[in-house]
Coordinates of C-alpha atoms in Angstrom, one line a residue:
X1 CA 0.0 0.0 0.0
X2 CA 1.7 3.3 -1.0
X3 CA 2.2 6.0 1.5
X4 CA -0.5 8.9 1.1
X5 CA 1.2 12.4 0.4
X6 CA 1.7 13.8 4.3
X7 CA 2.9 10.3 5.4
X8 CA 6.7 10.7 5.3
X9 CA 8.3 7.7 4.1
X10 CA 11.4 8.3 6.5
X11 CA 12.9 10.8 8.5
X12 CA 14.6 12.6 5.4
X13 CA 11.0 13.1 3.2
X14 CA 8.4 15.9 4.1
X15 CA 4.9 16.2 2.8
X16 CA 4.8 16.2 -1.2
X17 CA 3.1 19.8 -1.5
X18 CA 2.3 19.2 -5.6
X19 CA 0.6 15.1 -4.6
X20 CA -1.0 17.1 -1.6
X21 CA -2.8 19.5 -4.0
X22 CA -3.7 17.1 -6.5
X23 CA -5.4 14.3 -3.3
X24 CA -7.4 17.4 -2.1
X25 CA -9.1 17.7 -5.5
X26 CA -9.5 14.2 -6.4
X27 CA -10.5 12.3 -3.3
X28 CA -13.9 11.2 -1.3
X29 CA -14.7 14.0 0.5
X30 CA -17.8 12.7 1.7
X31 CA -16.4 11.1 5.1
X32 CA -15.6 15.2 5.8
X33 CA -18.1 17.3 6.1
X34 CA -16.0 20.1 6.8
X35 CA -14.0 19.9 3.0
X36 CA -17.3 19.3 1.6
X37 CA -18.3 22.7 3.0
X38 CA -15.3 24.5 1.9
X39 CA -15.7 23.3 -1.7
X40 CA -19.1 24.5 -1.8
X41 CA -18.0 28.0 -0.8
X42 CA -15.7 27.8 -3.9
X43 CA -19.0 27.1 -5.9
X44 CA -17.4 23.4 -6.2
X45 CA -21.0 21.5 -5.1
X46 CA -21.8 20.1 -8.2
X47 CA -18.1 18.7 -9.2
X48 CA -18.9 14.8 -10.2
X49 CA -18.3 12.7 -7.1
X50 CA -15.9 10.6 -9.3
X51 CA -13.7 13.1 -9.3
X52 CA -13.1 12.8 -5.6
X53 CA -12.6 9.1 -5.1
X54 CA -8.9 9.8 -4.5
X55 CA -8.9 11.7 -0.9
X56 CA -5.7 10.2 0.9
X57 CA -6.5 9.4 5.2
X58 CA -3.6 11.6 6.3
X59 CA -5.8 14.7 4.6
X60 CA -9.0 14.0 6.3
X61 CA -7.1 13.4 9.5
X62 CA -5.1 17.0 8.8
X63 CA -8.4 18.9 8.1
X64 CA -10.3 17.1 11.0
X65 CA -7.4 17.8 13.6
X66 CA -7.0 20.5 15.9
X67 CA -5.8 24.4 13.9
X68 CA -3.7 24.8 17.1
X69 CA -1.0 22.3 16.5
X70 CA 1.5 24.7 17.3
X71 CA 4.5 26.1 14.8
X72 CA 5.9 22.6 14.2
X73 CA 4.7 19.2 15.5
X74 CA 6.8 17.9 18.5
X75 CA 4.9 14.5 18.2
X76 CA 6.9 13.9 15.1
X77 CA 9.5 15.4 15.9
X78 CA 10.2 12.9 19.2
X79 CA 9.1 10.0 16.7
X80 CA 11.7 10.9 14.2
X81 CA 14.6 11.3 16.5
X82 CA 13.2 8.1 18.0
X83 CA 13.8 6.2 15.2
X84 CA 16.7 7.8 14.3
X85 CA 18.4 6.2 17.3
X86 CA 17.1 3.3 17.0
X87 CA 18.2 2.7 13.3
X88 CA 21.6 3.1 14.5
X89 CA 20.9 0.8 17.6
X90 CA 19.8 1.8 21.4
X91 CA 19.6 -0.9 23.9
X92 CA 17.2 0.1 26.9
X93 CA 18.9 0.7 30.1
X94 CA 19.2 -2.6 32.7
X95 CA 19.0 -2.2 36.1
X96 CA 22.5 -3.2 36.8
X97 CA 24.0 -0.2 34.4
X98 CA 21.5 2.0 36.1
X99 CA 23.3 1.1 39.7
X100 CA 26.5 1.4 37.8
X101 CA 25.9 4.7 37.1
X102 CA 24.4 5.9 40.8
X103 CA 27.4 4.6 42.0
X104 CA 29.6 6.9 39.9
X105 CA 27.8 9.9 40.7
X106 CA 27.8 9.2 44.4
X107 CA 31.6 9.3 43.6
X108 CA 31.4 12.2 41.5
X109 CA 29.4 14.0 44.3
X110 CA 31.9 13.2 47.3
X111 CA 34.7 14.6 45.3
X112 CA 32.4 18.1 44.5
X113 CA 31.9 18.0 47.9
X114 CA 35.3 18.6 48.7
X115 CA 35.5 21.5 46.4
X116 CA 32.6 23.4 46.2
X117 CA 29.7 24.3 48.5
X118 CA 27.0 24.4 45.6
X119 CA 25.2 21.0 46.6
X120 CA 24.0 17.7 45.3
X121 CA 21.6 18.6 42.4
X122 CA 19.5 15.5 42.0
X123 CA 19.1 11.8 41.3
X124 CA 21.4 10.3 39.0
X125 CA 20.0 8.5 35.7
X126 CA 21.3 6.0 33.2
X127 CA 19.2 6.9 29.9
X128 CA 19.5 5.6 26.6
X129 CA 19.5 7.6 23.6
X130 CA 15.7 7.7 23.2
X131 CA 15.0 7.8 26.6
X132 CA 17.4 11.3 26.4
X133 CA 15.2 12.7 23.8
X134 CA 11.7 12.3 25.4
X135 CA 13.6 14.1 28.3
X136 CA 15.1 17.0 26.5
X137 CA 12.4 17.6 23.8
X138 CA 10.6 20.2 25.8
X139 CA 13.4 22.2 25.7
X140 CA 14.3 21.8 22.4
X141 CA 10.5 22.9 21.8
X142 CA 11.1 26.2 23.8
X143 CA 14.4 26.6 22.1
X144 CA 13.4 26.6 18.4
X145 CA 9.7 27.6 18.5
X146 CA 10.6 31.5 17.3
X147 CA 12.3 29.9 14.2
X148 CA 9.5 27.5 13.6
X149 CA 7.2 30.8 13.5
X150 CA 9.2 32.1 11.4
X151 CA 9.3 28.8 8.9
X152 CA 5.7 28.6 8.5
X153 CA 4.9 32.4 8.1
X154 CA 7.4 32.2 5.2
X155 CA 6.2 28.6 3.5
X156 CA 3.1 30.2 3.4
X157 CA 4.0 33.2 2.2
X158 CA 5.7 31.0 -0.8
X159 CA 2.6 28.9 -1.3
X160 CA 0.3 32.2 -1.7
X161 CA 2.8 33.3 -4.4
X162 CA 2.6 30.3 -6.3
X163 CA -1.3 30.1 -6.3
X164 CA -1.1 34.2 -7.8
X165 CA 1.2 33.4 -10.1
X166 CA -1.0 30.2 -11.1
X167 CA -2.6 29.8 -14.9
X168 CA -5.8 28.0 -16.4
X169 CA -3.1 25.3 -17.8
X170 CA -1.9 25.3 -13.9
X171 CA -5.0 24.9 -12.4
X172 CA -6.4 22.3 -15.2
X173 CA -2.8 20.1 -13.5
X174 CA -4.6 20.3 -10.0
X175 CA -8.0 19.3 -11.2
X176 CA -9.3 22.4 -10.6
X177 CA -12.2 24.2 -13.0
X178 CA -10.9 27.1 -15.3
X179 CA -11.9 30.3 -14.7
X180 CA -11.3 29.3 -10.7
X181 CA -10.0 31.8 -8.1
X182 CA -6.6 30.6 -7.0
X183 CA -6.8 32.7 -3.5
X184 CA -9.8 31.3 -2.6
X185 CA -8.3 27.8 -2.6
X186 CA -5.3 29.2 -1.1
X187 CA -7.5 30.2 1.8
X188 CA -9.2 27.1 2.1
X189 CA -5.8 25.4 2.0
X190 CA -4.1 27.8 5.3
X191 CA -4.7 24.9 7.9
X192 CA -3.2 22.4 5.6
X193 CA -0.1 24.3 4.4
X194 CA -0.1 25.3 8.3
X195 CA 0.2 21.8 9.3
X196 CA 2.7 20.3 6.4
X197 CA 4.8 23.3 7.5
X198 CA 5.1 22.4 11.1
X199 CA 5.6 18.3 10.0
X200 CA 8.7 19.5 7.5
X201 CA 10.3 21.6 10.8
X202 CA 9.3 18.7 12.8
X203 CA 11.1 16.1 11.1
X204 CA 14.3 18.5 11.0
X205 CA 14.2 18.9 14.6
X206 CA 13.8 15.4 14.8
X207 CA 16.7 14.6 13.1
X208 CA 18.5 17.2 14.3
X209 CA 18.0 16.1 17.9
X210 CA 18.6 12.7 16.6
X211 CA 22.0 13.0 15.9
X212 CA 23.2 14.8 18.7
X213 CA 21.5 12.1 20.9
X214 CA 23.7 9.7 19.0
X215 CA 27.1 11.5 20.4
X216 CA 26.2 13.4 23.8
X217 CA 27.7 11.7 26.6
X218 CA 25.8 13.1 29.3
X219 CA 22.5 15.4 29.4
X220 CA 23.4 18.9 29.0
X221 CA 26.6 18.5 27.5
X222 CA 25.9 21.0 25.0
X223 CA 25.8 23.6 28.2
X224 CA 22.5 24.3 28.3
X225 CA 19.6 23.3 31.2
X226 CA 18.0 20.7 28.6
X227 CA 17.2 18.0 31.7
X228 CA 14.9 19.1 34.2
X229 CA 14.9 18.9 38.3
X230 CA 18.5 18.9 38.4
X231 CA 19.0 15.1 36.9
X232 CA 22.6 14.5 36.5
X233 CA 21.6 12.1 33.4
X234 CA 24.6 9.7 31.9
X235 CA 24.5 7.8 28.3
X236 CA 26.5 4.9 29.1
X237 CA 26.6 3.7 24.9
X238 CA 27.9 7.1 24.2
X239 CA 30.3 7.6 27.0
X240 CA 31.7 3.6 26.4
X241 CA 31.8 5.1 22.6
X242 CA 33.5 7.7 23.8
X243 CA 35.9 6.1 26.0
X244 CA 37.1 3.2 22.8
X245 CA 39.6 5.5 21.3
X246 CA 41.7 7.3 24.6
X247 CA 43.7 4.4 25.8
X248 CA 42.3 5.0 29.5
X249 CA 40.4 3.0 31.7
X250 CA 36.9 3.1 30.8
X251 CA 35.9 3.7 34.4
X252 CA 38.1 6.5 34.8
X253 CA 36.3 7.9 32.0
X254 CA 32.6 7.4 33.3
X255 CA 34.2 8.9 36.3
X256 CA 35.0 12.3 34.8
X257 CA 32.5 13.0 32.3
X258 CA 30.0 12.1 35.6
X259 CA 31.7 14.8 37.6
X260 CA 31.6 17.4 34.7
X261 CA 27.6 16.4 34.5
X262 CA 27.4 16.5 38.4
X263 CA 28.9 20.0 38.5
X264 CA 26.8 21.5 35.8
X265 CA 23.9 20.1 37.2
X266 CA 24.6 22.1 40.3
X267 CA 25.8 25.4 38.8
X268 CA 22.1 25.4 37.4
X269 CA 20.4 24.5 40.5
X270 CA 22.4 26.4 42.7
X271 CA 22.7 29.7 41.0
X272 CA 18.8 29.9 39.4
X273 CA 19.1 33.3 37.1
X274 CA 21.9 31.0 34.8
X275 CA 19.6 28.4 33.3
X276 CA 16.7 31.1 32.4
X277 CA 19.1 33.5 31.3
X278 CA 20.9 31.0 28.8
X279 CA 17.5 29.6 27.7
X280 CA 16.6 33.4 26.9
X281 CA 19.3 34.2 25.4
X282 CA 19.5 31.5 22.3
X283 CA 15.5 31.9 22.7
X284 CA 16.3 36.3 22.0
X285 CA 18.6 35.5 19.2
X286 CA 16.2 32.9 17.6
X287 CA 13.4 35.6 17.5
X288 CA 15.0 38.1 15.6
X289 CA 16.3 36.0 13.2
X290 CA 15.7 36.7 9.7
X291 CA 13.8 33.8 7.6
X292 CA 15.3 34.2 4.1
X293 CA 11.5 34.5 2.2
X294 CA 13.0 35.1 -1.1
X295 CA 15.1 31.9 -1.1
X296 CA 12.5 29.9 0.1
X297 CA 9.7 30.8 -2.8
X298 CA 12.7 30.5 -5.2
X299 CA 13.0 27.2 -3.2
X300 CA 9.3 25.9 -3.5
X301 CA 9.2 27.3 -6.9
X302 CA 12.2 25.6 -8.5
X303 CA 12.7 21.9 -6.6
X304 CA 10.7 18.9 -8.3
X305 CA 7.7 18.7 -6.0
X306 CA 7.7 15.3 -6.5
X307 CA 11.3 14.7 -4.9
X308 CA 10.5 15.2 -1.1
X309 CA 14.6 14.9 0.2
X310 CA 15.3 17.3 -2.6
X311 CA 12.9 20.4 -1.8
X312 CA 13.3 19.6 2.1
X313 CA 17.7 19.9 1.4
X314 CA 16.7 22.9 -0.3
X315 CA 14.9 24.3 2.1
X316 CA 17.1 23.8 4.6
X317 CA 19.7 25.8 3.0
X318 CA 17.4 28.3 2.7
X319 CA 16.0 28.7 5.9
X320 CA 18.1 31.8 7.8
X321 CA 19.4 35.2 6.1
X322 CA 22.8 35.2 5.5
X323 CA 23.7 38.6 8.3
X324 CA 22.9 38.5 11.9
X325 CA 21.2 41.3 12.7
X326 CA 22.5 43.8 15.5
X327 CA 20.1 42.5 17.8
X328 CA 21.3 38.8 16.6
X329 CA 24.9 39.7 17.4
X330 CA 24.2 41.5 20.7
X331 CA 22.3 38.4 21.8
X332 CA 25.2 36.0 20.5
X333 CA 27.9 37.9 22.2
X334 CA 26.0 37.9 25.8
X335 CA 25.2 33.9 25.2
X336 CA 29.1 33.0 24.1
X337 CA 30.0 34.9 27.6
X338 CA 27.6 32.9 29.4
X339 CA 28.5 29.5 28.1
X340 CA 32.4 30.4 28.5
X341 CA 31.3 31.5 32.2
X342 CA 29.6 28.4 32.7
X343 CA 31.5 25.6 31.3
X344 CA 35.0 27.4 32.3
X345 CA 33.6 26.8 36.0
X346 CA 33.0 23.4 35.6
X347 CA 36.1 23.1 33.5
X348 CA 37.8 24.3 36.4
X349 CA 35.6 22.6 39.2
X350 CA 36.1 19.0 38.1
X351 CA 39.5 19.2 37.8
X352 CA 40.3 20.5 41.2
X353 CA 38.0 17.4 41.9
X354 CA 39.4 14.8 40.3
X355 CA 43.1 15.8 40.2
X356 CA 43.8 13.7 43.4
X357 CA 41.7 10.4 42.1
X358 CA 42.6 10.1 38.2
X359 CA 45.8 9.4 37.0
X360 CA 45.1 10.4 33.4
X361 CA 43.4 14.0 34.1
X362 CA 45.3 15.9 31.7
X363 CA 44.8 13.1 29.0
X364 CA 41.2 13.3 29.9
X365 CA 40.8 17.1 29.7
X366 CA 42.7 17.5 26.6
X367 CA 40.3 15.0 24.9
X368 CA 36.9 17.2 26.2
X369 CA 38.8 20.3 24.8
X370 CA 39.2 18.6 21.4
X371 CA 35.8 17.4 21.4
X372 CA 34.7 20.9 21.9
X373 CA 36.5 22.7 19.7
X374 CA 35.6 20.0 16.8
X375 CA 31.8 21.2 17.2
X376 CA 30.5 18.5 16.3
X377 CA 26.8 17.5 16.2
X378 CA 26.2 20.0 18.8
X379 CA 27.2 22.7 16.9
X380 CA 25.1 21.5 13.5
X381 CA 22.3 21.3 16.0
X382 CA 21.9 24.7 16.4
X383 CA 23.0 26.2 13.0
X384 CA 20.7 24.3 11.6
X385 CA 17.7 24.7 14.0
X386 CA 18.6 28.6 14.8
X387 CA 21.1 29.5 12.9
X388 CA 23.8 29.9 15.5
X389 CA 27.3 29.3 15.2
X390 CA 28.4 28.0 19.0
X391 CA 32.6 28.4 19.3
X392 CA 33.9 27.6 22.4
X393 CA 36.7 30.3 22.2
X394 CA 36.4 32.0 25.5
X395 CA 36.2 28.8 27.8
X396 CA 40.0 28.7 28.5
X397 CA 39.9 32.1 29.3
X398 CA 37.0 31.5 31.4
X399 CA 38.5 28.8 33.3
X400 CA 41.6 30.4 33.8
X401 CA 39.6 33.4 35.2
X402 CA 38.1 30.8 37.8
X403 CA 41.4 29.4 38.4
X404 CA 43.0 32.9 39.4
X405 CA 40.3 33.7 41.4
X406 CA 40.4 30.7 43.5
X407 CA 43.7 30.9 43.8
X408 CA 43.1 34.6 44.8
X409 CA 40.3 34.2 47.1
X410 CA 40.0 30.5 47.7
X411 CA 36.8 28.2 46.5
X412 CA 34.1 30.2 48.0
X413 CA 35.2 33.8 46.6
X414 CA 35.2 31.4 43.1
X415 CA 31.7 30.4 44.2
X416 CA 30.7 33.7 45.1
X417 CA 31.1 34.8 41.1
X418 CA 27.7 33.8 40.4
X419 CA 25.8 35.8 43.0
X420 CA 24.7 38.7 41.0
X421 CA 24.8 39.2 37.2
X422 CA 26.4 42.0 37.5
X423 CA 29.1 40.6 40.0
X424 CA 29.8 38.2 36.7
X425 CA 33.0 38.4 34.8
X426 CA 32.6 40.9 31.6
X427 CA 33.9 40.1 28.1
X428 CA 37.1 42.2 28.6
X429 CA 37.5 40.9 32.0
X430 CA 37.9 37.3 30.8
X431 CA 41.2 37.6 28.7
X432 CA 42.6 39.7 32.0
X433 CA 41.5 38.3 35.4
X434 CA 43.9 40.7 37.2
X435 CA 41.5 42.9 36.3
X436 CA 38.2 41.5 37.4
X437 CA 40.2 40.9 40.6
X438 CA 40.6 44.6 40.9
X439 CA 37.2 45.4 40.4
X440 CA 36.0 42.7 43.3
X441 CA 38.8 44.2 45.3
X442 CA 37.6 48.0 44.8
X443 CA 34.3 47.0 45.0
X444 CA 33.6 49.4 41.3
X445 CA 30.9 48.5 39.1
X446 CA 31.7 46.8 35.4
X447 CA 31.5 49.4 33.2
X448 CA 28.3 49.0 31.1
X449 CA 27.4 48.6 27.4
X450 CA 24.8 47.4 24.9
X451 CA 25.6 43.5 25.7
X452 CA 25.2 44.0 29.7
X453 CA 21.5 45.7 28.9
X454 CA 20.5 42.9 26.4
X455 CA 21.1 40.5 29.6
X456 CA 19.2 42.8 32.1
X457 CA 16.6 41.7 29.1
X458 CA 17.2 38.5 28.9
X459 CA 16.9 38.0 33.0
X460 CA 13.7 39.7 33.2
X461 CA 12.6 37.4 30.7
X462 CA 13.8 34.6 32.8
X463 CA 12.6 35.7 35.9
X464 CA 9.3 36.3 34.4
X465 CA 9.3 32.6 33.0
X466 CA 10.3 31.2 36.5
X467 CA 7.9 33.5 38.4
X468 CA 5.2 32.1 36.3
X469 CA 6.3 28.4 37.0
X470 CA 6.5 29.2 41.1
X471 CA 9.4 29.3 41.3
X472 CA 12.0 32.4 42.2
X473 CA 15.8 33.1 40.8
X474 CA 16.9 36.0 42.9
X475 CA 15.9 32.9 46.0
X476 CA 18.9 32.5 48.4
X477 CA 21.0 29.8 47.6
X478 CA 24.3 28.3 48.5
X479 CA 26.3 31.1 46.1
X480 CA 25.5 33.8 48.2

């Protein structure tokens, strides 16, 4: 039985827009009063009910579903990803690799203990690659919903040029009466084209998400609060994956990608503006990006309809203007501090944890730093899904900025970084600690610019978001 136009074949084929057009014309419509309706507003009633015998299910379902899907459907995008993983193989997690990995954490958690007073974050969690994507997805969601907005306000804006641009010998091709109204189909068609739009940005976040769940050794690798209530999550395949190629013990390495996770998961909990205020900043930079309309009709206009991977590739080299805007590269700039801030501290942080436990530290750390600078899926992830390039070139300053102050000051004045925004390293602080120093010492206040009032926004917007969920980010914690 052949698929029906808006059932994807595989991960890599969106909805056939031409085969779509062409079902809606030719098919049974009289299962769905609703279509029936709609054709006889286009003075359509008395079209020959043979004509219609061709209706494919996945249309009926689209026209009797909900018009408040959302931008793009996470449904299918967790399915994709889903099978994505499990195409490449994804055992479920046994109980015994489950106690494994609580053991390591409780080890990973004894050594934070002895360096930092941010506590335990939460439970510890084996998770295999699928069981990482139902878990993260949520985020993702938040993360790329501007840019999904954007996607289907400019696929429709393609479509409605196409149906303007349409002649008799093009509407004769979709079975539809000369002499017709193209716009009026056009309007009839909004929920449709609505709904194939958010199922072609679905299945690229699927697959997007897929492949990064396919190389992630631990849940927010990537830097970012993608695991909830403070899970310090582990994916044993990927870490044992991992682990093959560096000549160490493979416990040794479970050990110190566990503490890295461990201490991430507690800069988050510990210090609550951090988590919002990343989340809002890749969230501020997705919403003023720019969705490249004119490629995207020249897209839908000139790929073969009837090659799905081909007009979905083109798309997706179509999707994002080629300049950041200011606002873009204010945002960017604030986020890339952030990140270095946060990762350099953990950089820092595990290995004045581990140094007195593993042997092969400096192997270890070298082989995190490579992994980072590679980019990797990580950093497709994002240019892909938002457009954002993510370089790790200020987390070596960062964490030698964490180093001097520690040295400086001991852990706790380290620790005490985090207790304001505005008590944060600065972007011209990190390449010079001596002078962040200075300004703790003197007690002066950063001197300000347009990035520090693009994250008084962006904290607002966090607080806002975490007021709204109960909970409160300016709440004591441990860093004060």
């Amino acid at each position: 039985m052949s698929n029906s136009p808006l059932e994807p074949s595989g991960p890599e084929e969106p909805p056939d827009l031409a085969e779509v057009l062409r079902s809606l014309m030719n098919g049974d419509i009289g299962a769905n009063p609703e279509m029936a309706d709609a054709l006889k507003q286009m003075g359509l009633e008395n079209i020959d009910p043979a004509m219609m015998q061709m209706v494919g299910a996945q249309i009926q379902a689209m026209m009797a579903g909900s018009a408040d899907d959302g931008s793009f459907n996470v449904e299918l995008a967790t399915d994709v990803a889903r099978k994505q993983v499990s195409s490449t193989g994804d055992a479920s997690v046994t109980a015994g690799t489950q106690r494994d990995v609580e053991q390591v954490v409780q080890v990973a958690n004894l050594w934070l203990d002895e360096v930092t007073d941010f506590p335990v974050s939460g439970p510890a969690s084996a998770a295999s690659r699928a069981e990482w994507v139902e878990t993260t997805m949520p985020a993702w969601r938040g993360l790329v919903e501007p840019v999904a907005q954007g996607v289907s306000g400019a696929i429709r804006s393609a479509m409605q040029e196409q149906f303007r641009a349409f002649g008799s010998q093009d509407l004769s091709e979709l079975g539809l009466p000369p002499g017709m109204d193209p716009s009026m189909v056009m309007g009839q068609m909004e929920p449709i084209v609505g709904r194939m739009s958010a199922a072609m940005f679905g299945m690229q976040v699927g697959q997007a998400v897929g492949a990064l769940a396919g190389d992630l050794v631990t849940g927010t690798e990537v830097g970012l609060p993608l695991v909830p209530d403070g899970t310090v999550m582990i994916l044993p395949a990927n870490v044992s994956a991992f682990a093959e190629g560096l000549h160490i013990d493979a416990g040794e390495v479970h050990l110190y990608l566990a503490v890295r996770e461990a201490a991430r998961m507690r800069l988050f909990q510990s210090v609550g503006w951090v988590g919002p205020a990343l989340i809002a900043a890749v969230q501020k930079y997705a919403g003023d990006i720019s969705i490249d309309t004119e490629a995207i009709e020249r897209a839908v206009r000139e790929s073969d309809t009837t090659d799905p991977a081909q007009l979905q590739g083109v798309l997706q080299n179509s999707l994002f203007s080629p300049e950041p805007s200011e606002a873009q590269q204010t945002a960017l700039a604030r986020l890339e501090v952030l990140l270095a801030l946060a990762e350099g501290w953990v950089d820092e942080v595990s290995e004045r944890a581990v140094q007195p436990h593993l042997p092969n530290l400096a192997a270890l750390s070298e082989a995190v730093r490579r992994r980072r600078a590679s980019g990797g899926p990580a950093e497709r992830v994002f240019a892909s899904l938002v457009g954002l390039q993510l370089r790790p070139r200020l987390m070596r300053e960062a964490a030698a900025l964490f180093a001097a102050v520690e040295d400086a000051e001991g852990a706790v004045g380290r620790d005490e970084t985090w207790k304001h925004p505005d008590f944060v390293p600065t972007a011209a602080e990190l390449p010079d600690p001596a002078r962040y120093l200075a300004r703790r010492a003197g007690g002066t206040e950063p001197t300000r610019d347009a990035v520090d009032d693009a994250l008084d926004a962006l904290l607002a917007q966090g607080t806002a978001e975490w007021e709204a969920e109960g909970d409160d980010p300016q709440a004591p914690d441990s860093s004060s």
